[in-house]
């Protein structure tokens, strides 16, 4: 383990509707942060139907269920090599880790909040950033992870009225829990997709502006999905890639980037696997 202090920042991607781009953005934020030299672990908390492995063409040997079970059995967590349970993603010089859900639904149903909190606490001691992909629900697990998070990237799209109604309920609920705008970042994805709804009406309803707006580009998103390579690991010049890069820069504003020497990730990875 790198150090014993849980210093890693947690960025959680959450939404009140499905298929708004949580996983797509989580994968690309992990790739973009790793490309900047940060130590990153992407955690798929869509326990039953997670898509991170699919997006990155990964086959996990061990998973979140195995790690939760092992941590439960162990009095001294530092005895566990966390990296045995993580699946690395490597593309050229870019590298980050993933913690993937089990492929058996009965195992997914037997992962509980306390186990996940323990995993996150342990992982925070090894990584600069934990990027957490979630399901679209105010579940106990999601609420607990949001509590632990430094940033909640609340992703919305503007397509139909019910989607916007649910975005409003979710956004208001998060403020009533006590999260402020330092913590919740309202992000509009697929901004220029076809709709008759005016963005200014949505802003008025939410009583807030968007922290960041990401364009819609079906072709760029699909080709990244097909190749299993995040946009921020390959096509950095695409408008979609650039916009996600800007989002990452905003989210890391208060953090100095690792120095060039610190970002020799090949060396870092070797150290962890030894
Ligand atoms: N900005 C974008 N432009 C074009 N397509 C996008 C964009 N963002 C995401 N997509 C596409 O939208 C689809 C849904 O994205 P994704 O799987 O990330 O959603 P999700 O919120 O994780 O869904 P779920 O709630 O089911 O897990 C994917 O095909 C993805 O490639
Ligand atoms: Mg998803």
PDB file of N, CA, C and O in Angstrom, residues 78-122:
ATOM      1  N   UNK A  78      -4.509  -4.114   5.860  1.00  0.00           N
ATOM      2  CA  UNK A  78      -3.243  -3.899   5.149  1.00  0.00           C
ATOM      3  C   UNK A  78      -2.576  -5.226   4.777  1.00  0.00           C
ATOM      4  O   UNK A  78      -1.631  -5.248   3.994  1.00  0.00           O
ATOM      5  N   UNK A  79      -3.058  -6.338   5.335  1.00  0.00           N
ATOM      6  CA  UNK A  79      -2.534  -7.664   4.937  1.00  0.00           C
ATOM      7  C   UNK A  79      -2.996  -8.038   3.533  1.00  0.00           C
ATOM      8  O   UNK A  79      -2.438  -8.927   2.901  1.00  0.00           O
ATOM      9  N   UNK A  80      -4.055  -7.374   3.059  1.00  0.00           N
ATOM     10  CA  UNK A  80      -4.616  -7.738   1.745  1.00  0.00           C
ATOM     11  C   UNK A  80      -3.916  -6.940   0.653  1.00  0.00           C
ATOM     12  O   UNK A  80      -3.719  -5.725   0.795  1.00  0.00           O
ATOM     13  N   UNK A  81      -3.556  -7.620  -0.440  1.00  0.00           N
ATOM     14  CA  UNK A  81      -3.048  -6.881  -1.601  1.00  0.00           C
ATOM     15  C   UNK A  81      -4.252  -6.487  -2.464  1.00  0.00           C
ATOM     16  O   UNK A  81      -4.807  -7.302  -3.205  1.00  0.00           O
ATOM     17  N   UNK A  82      -4.654  -5.226  -2.311  1.00  0.00           N
ATOM     18  CA  UNK A  82      -5.851  -4.752  -3.018  1.00  0.00           C
ATOM     19  C   UNK A  82      -5.754  -4.985  -4.520  1.00  0.00           C
ATOM     20  O   UNK A  82      -6.756  -5.250  -5.194  1.00  0.00           O
ATOM     21  N   UNK A  83      -4.547  -4.903  -5.035  1.00  0.00           N
ATOM     22  CA  UNK A  83      -4.365  -4.987  -6.486  1.00  0.00           C
ATOM     23  C   UNK A  83      -4.687  -6.369  -7.038  1.00  0.00           C
ATOM     24  O   UNK A  83      -4.907  -6.521  -8.229  1.00  0.00           O
ATOM     25  N   UNK A  84      -4.743  -7.370  -6.155  1.00  0.00           N
ATOM     26  CA  UNK A  84      -5.186  -8.709  -6.599  1.00  0.00           C
ATOM     27  C   UNK A  84      -6.642  -8.667  -7.069  1.00  0.00           C
ATOM     28  O   UNK A  84      -7.095  -9.551  -7.789  1.00  0.00           O
ATOM     29  N   UNK A  85      -7.386  -7.672  -6.592  1.00  0.00           N
ATOM     30  CA  UNK A  85      -8.829  -7.632  -6.879  1.00  0.00           C
ATOM     31  C   UNK A  85      -9.185  -6.624  -7.972  1.00  0.00           C
ATOM     32  O   UNK A  85     -10.342  -6.500  -8.357  1.00  0.00           O
ATOM     33  N   UNK A  86      -8.172  -5.900  -8.427  1.00  0.00           N
ATOM     34  CA  UNK A  86      -8.401  -4.862  -9.434  1.00  0.00           C
ATOM     35  C   UNK A  86      -8.009  -5.380 -10.801  1.00  0.00           C
ATOM     36  O   UNK A  86      -7.161  -6.257 -10.932  1.00  0.00           O
ATOM     37  N   UNK A  87      -8.621  -4.818 -11.822  1.00  0.00           N
ATOM     38  CA  UNK A  87      -8.289  -5.188 -13.201  1.00  0.00           C
ATOM     39  C   UNK A  87      -7.675  -3.967 -13.878  1.00  0.00           C
ATOM     40  O   UNK A  87      -8.330  -2.922 -13.950  1.00  0.00           O
ATOM     41  N   UNK A  88      -6.430  -4.068 -14.345  1.00  0.00           N
ATOM     42  CA  UNK A  88      -5.823  -2.901 -14.964  1.00  0.00           C
ATOM     43  C   UNK A  88      -6.343  -2.664 -16.369  1.00  0.00           C
ATOM     44  O   UNK A  88      -6.652  -3.612 -17.089  1.00  0.00           O
ATOM     45  N   UNK A  89      -6.457  -1.401 -16.729  1.00  0.00           N
ATOM     46  CA  UNK A  89      -6.712  -1.034 -18.126  1.00  0.00           C
ATOM     47  C   UNK A  89      -5.427  -0.384 -18.638  1.00  0.00           C
ATOM     48  O   UNK A  89      -4.929   0.580 -18.038  1.00  0.00           O
ATOM     49  N   UNK A  90      -4.910  -0.901 -19.729  1.00  0.00           N
ATOM     50  CA  UNK A  90      -3.658  -0.375 -20.276  1.00  0.00           C
ATOM     51  C   UNK A  90      -3.849  -0.125 -21.760  1.00  0.00           C
ATOM     52  O   UNK A  90      -4.324  -1.013 -22.496  1.00  0.00           O
ATOM     53  N   UNK A  91      -3.507   1.083 -22.184  1.00  0.00           N
ATOM     54  CA  UNK A  91      -3.503   1.396 -23.616  1.00  0.00           C
ATOM     55  C   UNK A  91      -2.308   2.314 -23.869  1.00  0.00           C
ATOM     56  O   UNK A  91      -2.276   3.445 -23.382  1.00  0.00           O
ATOM     57  N   UNK A  92      -1.341   1.812 -24.617  1.00  0.00           N
ATOM     58  CA  UNK A  92      -0.074   2.532 -24.806  1.00  0.00           C
ATOM     59  C   UNK A  92       0.464   2.947 -23.424  1.00  0.00           C
ATOM     60  O   UNK A  92       0.608   2.107 -22.565  1.00  0.00           O
ATOM     61  N   UNK A  93       0.709   4.278 -23.249  1.00  0.00           N
ATOM     62  CA  UNK A  93       1.279   4.747 -21.980  1.00  0.00           C
ATOM     63  C   UNK A  93       0.231   4.974 -20.904  1.00  0.00           C
ATOM     64  O   UNK A  93       0.560   5.260 -19.757  1.00  0.00           O
ATOM     65  N   UNK A  94      -1.018   4.889 -21.284  1.00  0.00           N
ATOM     66  CA  UNK A  94      -2.090   5.232 -20.346  1.00  0.00           C
ATOM     67  C   UNK A  94      -2.517   4.008 -19.539  1.00  0.00           C
ATOM     68  O   UNK A  94      -2.759   2.939 -20.116  1.00  0.00           O
ATOM     69  N   UNK A  95      -2.566   4.189 -18.225  1.00  0.00           N
ATOM     70  CA  UNK A  95      -2.912   3.052 -17.384  1.00  0.00           C
ATOM     71  C   UNK A  95      -3.744   3.494 -16.180  1.00  0.00           C
ATOM     72  O   UNK A  95      -3.428   4.502 -15.561  1.00  0.00           O
ATOM     73  N   UNK A  96      -4.770   2.739 -15.888  1.00  0.00           N
ATOM     74  CA  UNK A  96      -5.494   2.935 -14.635  1.00  0.00           C
ATOM     75  C   UNK A  96      -6.088   1.604 -14.222  1.00  0.00           C
ATOM     76  O   UNK A  96      -6.036   0.625 -14.976  1.00  0.00           O
ATOM     77  N   UNK A  97      -6.630   1.559 -12.999  1.00  0.00           N
ATOM     78  CA  UNK A  97      -7.209   0.309 -12.504  1.00  0.00           C
ATOM     79  C   UNK A  97      -8.735   0.397 -12.489  1.00  0.00           C
ATOM     80  O   UNK A  97      -9.300   1.492 -12.437  1.00  0.00           O
ATOM     81  N   UNK A  98      -9.352  -0.768 -12.498  1.00  0.00           N
ATOM     82  CA  UNK A  98     -10.810  -0.821 -12.349  1.00  0.00           C
ATOM     83  C   UNK A  98     -11.146  -1.835 -11.255  1.00  0.00           C
ATOM     84  O   UNK A  98     -10.404  -2.804 -11.060  1.00  0.00           O
ATOM     85  N   UNK A  99     -12.255  -1.577 -10.552  1.00  0.00           N
ATOM     86  CA  UNK A  99     -12.813  -2.573  -9.637  1.00  0.00           C
ATOM     87  C   UNK A  99     -14.203  -2.879 -10.184  1.00  0.00           C
ATOM     88  O   UNK A  99     -15.072  -2.001 -10.231  1.00  0.00           O
ATOM     89  N   UNK A 100     -14.358  -4.131 -10.626  1.00  0.00           N
ATOM     90  CA  UNK A 100     -15.553  -4.478 -11.403  1.00  0.00           C
ATOM     91  C   UNK A 100     -16.526  -5.314 -10.583  1.00  0.00           C
ATOM     92  O   UNK A 100     -16.122  -6.016  -9.653  1.00  0.00           O
ATOM     93  N   UNK A 101     -17.813  -5.240 -10.908  1.00  0.00           N
ATOM     94  CA  UNK A 101     -18.806  -5.997 -10.151  1.00  0.00           C
ATOM     95  C   UNK A 101     -18.757  -7.491 -10.509  1.00  0.00           C
ATOM     96  O   UNK A 101     -18.181  -7.854 -11.534  1.00  0.00           O
ATOM     97  N   UNK A 102     -19.358  -8.326  -9.661  1.00  0.00           N
ATOM     98  CA  UNK A 102     -19.362  -9.766  -9.962  1.00  0.00           C
ATOM     99  C   UNK A 102     -20.240 -10.058 -11.168  1.00  0.00           C
ATOM    100  O   UNK A 102     -21.146  -9.284 -11.484  1.00  0.00           O
ATOM    101  N   UNK A 103     -20.003 -11.190 -11.844  1.00  0.00           N
ATOM    102  CA  UNK A 103     -20.881 -11.513 -12.980  1.00  0.00           C
ATOM    103  C   UNK A 103     -22.092 -12.333 -12.544  1.00  0.00           C
ATOM    104  O   UNK A 103     -22.990 -12.583 -13.331  1.00  0.00           O
ATOM    105  N   UNK A 104     -22.144 -12.734 -11.275  1.00  0.00           N
ATOM    106  CA  UNK A 104     -23.314 -13.477 -10.777  1.00  0.00           C
ATOM    107  C   UNK A 104     -24.240 -12.528 -10.009  1.00  0.00           C
ATOM    108  O   UNK A 104     -23.822 -11.849  -9.078  1.00  0.00           O
ATOM    109  N   UNK A 105     -25.519 -12.526 -10.421  1.00  0.00           N
ATOM    110  CA  UNK A 105     -26.467 -11.592  -9.789  1.00  0.00           C
ATOM    111  C   UNK A 105     -26.618 -11.853  -8.293  1.00  0.00           C
ATOM    112  O   UNK A 105     -26.790 -10.926  -7.512  1.00  0.00           O
ATOM    113  N   UNK A 106     -26.541 -13.160  -7.899  1.00  0.00           N
ATOM    114  CA  UNK A 106     -26.734 -13.452  -6.473  1.00  0.00           C
ATOM    115  C   UNK A 106     -25.592 -12.850  -5.643  1.00  0.00           C
ATOM    116  O   UNK A 106     -25.782 -12.443  -4.501  1.00  0.00           O
ATOM    117  N   UNK A 107     -24.399 -12.770  -6.255  1.00  0.00           N
ATOM    118  CA  UNK A 107     -23.285 -12.125  -5.534  1.00  0.00           C
ATOM    119  C   UNK A 107     -23.523 -10.612  -5.475  1.00  0.00           C
ATOM    120  O   UNK A 107     -23.301  -9.981  -4.452  1.00  0.00           O
ATOM    121  N   UNK A 108     -23.999 -10.057  -6.591  1.00  0.00           N
ATOM    122  CA  UNK A 108     -24.265  -8.605  -6.619  1.00  0.00           C
ATOM    123  C   UNK A 108     -25.271  -8.237  -5.526  1.00  0.00           C
ATOM    124  O   UNK A 108     -25.137  -7.197  -4.871  1.00  0.00           O
ATOM    125  N   UNK A 109     -26.269  -9.102  -5.339  1.00  0.00           N
ATOM    126  CA  UNK A 109     -27.315  -8.813  -4.340  1.00  0.00           C
ATOM    127  C   UNK A 109     -26.794  -8.965  -2.914  1.00  0.00           C
ATOM    128  O   UNK A 109     -27.477  -8.597  -1.958  1.00  0.00           O
ATOM    129  N   UNK A 110     -25.625  -9.558  -2.773  1.00  0.00           N
ATOM    130  CA  UNK A 110     -25.062  -9.743  -1.436  1.00  0.00           C
ATOM    131  C   UNK A 110     -23.885  -8.817  -1.152  1.00  0.00           C
ATOM    132  O   UNK A 110     -23.047  -9.125  -0.312  1.00  0.00           O
ATOM    133  N   UNK A 111     -23.838  -7.730  -1.879  1.00  0.00           N
ATOM    134  CA  UNK A 111     -22.859  -6.682  -1.553  1.00  0.00           C
ATOM    135  C   UNK A 111     -23.630  -5.549  -0.881  1.00  0.00           C
ATOM    136  O   UNK A 111     -24.618  -5.055  -1.426  1.00  0.00           O
ATOM    137  N   UNK A 112     -23.178  -5.173   0.311  1.00  0.00           N
ATOM    138  CA  UNK A 112     -23.918  -4.169   1.075  1.00  0.00           C
ATOM    139  C   UNK A 112     -23.066  -2.914   1.325  1.00  0.00           C
ATOM    140  O   UNK A 112     -21.856  -2.907   1.084  1.00  0.00           O
ATOM    141  N   UNK A 113     -23.765  -1.899   1.808  1.00  0.00           N
ATOM    142  CA  UNK A 113     -23.136  -0.579   1.960  1.00  0.00           C
ATOM    143  C   UNK A 113     -21.839  -0.630   2.774  1.00  0.00           C
ATOM    144  O   UNK A 113     -20.831  -0.038   2.379  1.00  0.00           O
ATOM    145  N   UNK A 114     -21.865  -1.334   3.906  1.00  0.00           N
ATOM    146  CA  UNK A 114     -20.673  -1.333   4.775  1.00  0.00           C
ATOM    147  C   UNK A 114     -19.468  -1.902   4.031  1.00  0.00           C
ATOM    148  O   UNK A 114     -18.349  -1.386   4.158  1.00  0.00           O
ATOM    149  N   UNK A 115     -19.702  -2.952   3.250  1.00  0.00           N
ATOM    150  CA  UNK A 115     -18.609  -3.575   2.496  1.00  0.00           C
ATOM    151  C   UNK A 115     -18.037  -2.620   1.463  1.00  0.00           C
ATOM    152  O   UNK A 115     -16.815  -2.525   1.279  1.00  0.00           O
ATOM    153  N   UNK A 116     -18.910  -1.911   0.803  1.00  0.00           N
ATOM    154  CA  UNK A 116     -18.450  -0.954  -0.222  1.00  0.00           C
ATOM    155  C   UNK A 116     -17.678   0.193   0.438  1.00  0.00           C
ATOM    156  O   UNK A 116     -16.617   0.586  -0.040  1.00  0.00           O
ATOM    157  N   UNK A 117     -18.188   0.694   1.540  1.00  0.00           N
ATOM    158  CA  UNK A 117     -17.479   1.782   2.237  1.00  0.00           C
ATOM    159  C   UNK A 117     -16.067   1.360   2.613  1.00  0.00           C
ATOM    160  O   UNK A 117     -15.113   2.124   2.470  1.00  0.00           O
ATOM    161  N   UNK A 118     -15.966   0.112   3.102  1.00  0.00           N
ATOM    162  CA  UNK A 118     -14.637  -0.398   3.492  1.00  0.00           C
ATOM    163  C   UNK A 118     -13.709  -0.438   2.284  1.00  0.00           C
ATOM    164  O   UNK A 118     -12.560  -0.018   2.352  1.00  0.00           O
ATOM    165  N   UNK A 119     -14.232  -0.953   1.156  1.00  0.00           N
ATOM    166  CA  UNK A 119     -13.408  -1.013  -0.076  1.00  0.00           C
ATOM    167  C   UNK A 119     -12.932   0.381  -0.462  1.00  0.00           C
ATOM    168  O   UNK A 119     -11.754   0.585  -0.757  1.00  0.00           O
ATOM    169  N   UNK A 120     -13.856   1.339  -0.463  1.00  0.00           N
ATOM    170  CA  UNK A 120     -13.493   2.688  -0.891  1.00  0.00           C
ATOM    171  C   UNK A 120     -12.447   3.292   0.034  1.00  0.00           C
ATOM    172  O   UNK A 120     -11.480   3.907  -0.409  1.00  0.00           O
ATOM    173  N   UNK A 121     -12.643   3.086   1.346  1.00  0.00           N
ATOM    174  CA  UNK A 121     -11.652   3.620   2.302  1.00  0.00           C
ATOM    175  C   UNK A 121     -10.277   3.050   2.039  1.00  0.00           C
ATOM    176  O   UNK A 121      -9.285   3.774   2.081  1.00  0.00           O
ATOM    177  N   UNK A 122     -10.220   1.748   1.786  1.00  0.00           N
ATOM    178  CA  UNK A 122      -8.912   1.127   1.519  1.00  0.00           C
ATOM    179  C   UNK A 122      -8.325   1.661   0.210  1.00  0.00           C
ATOM    180  O   UNK A 122      -7.145   1.976   0.134  1.00  0.00           O
TER     181      UNK A 122
END
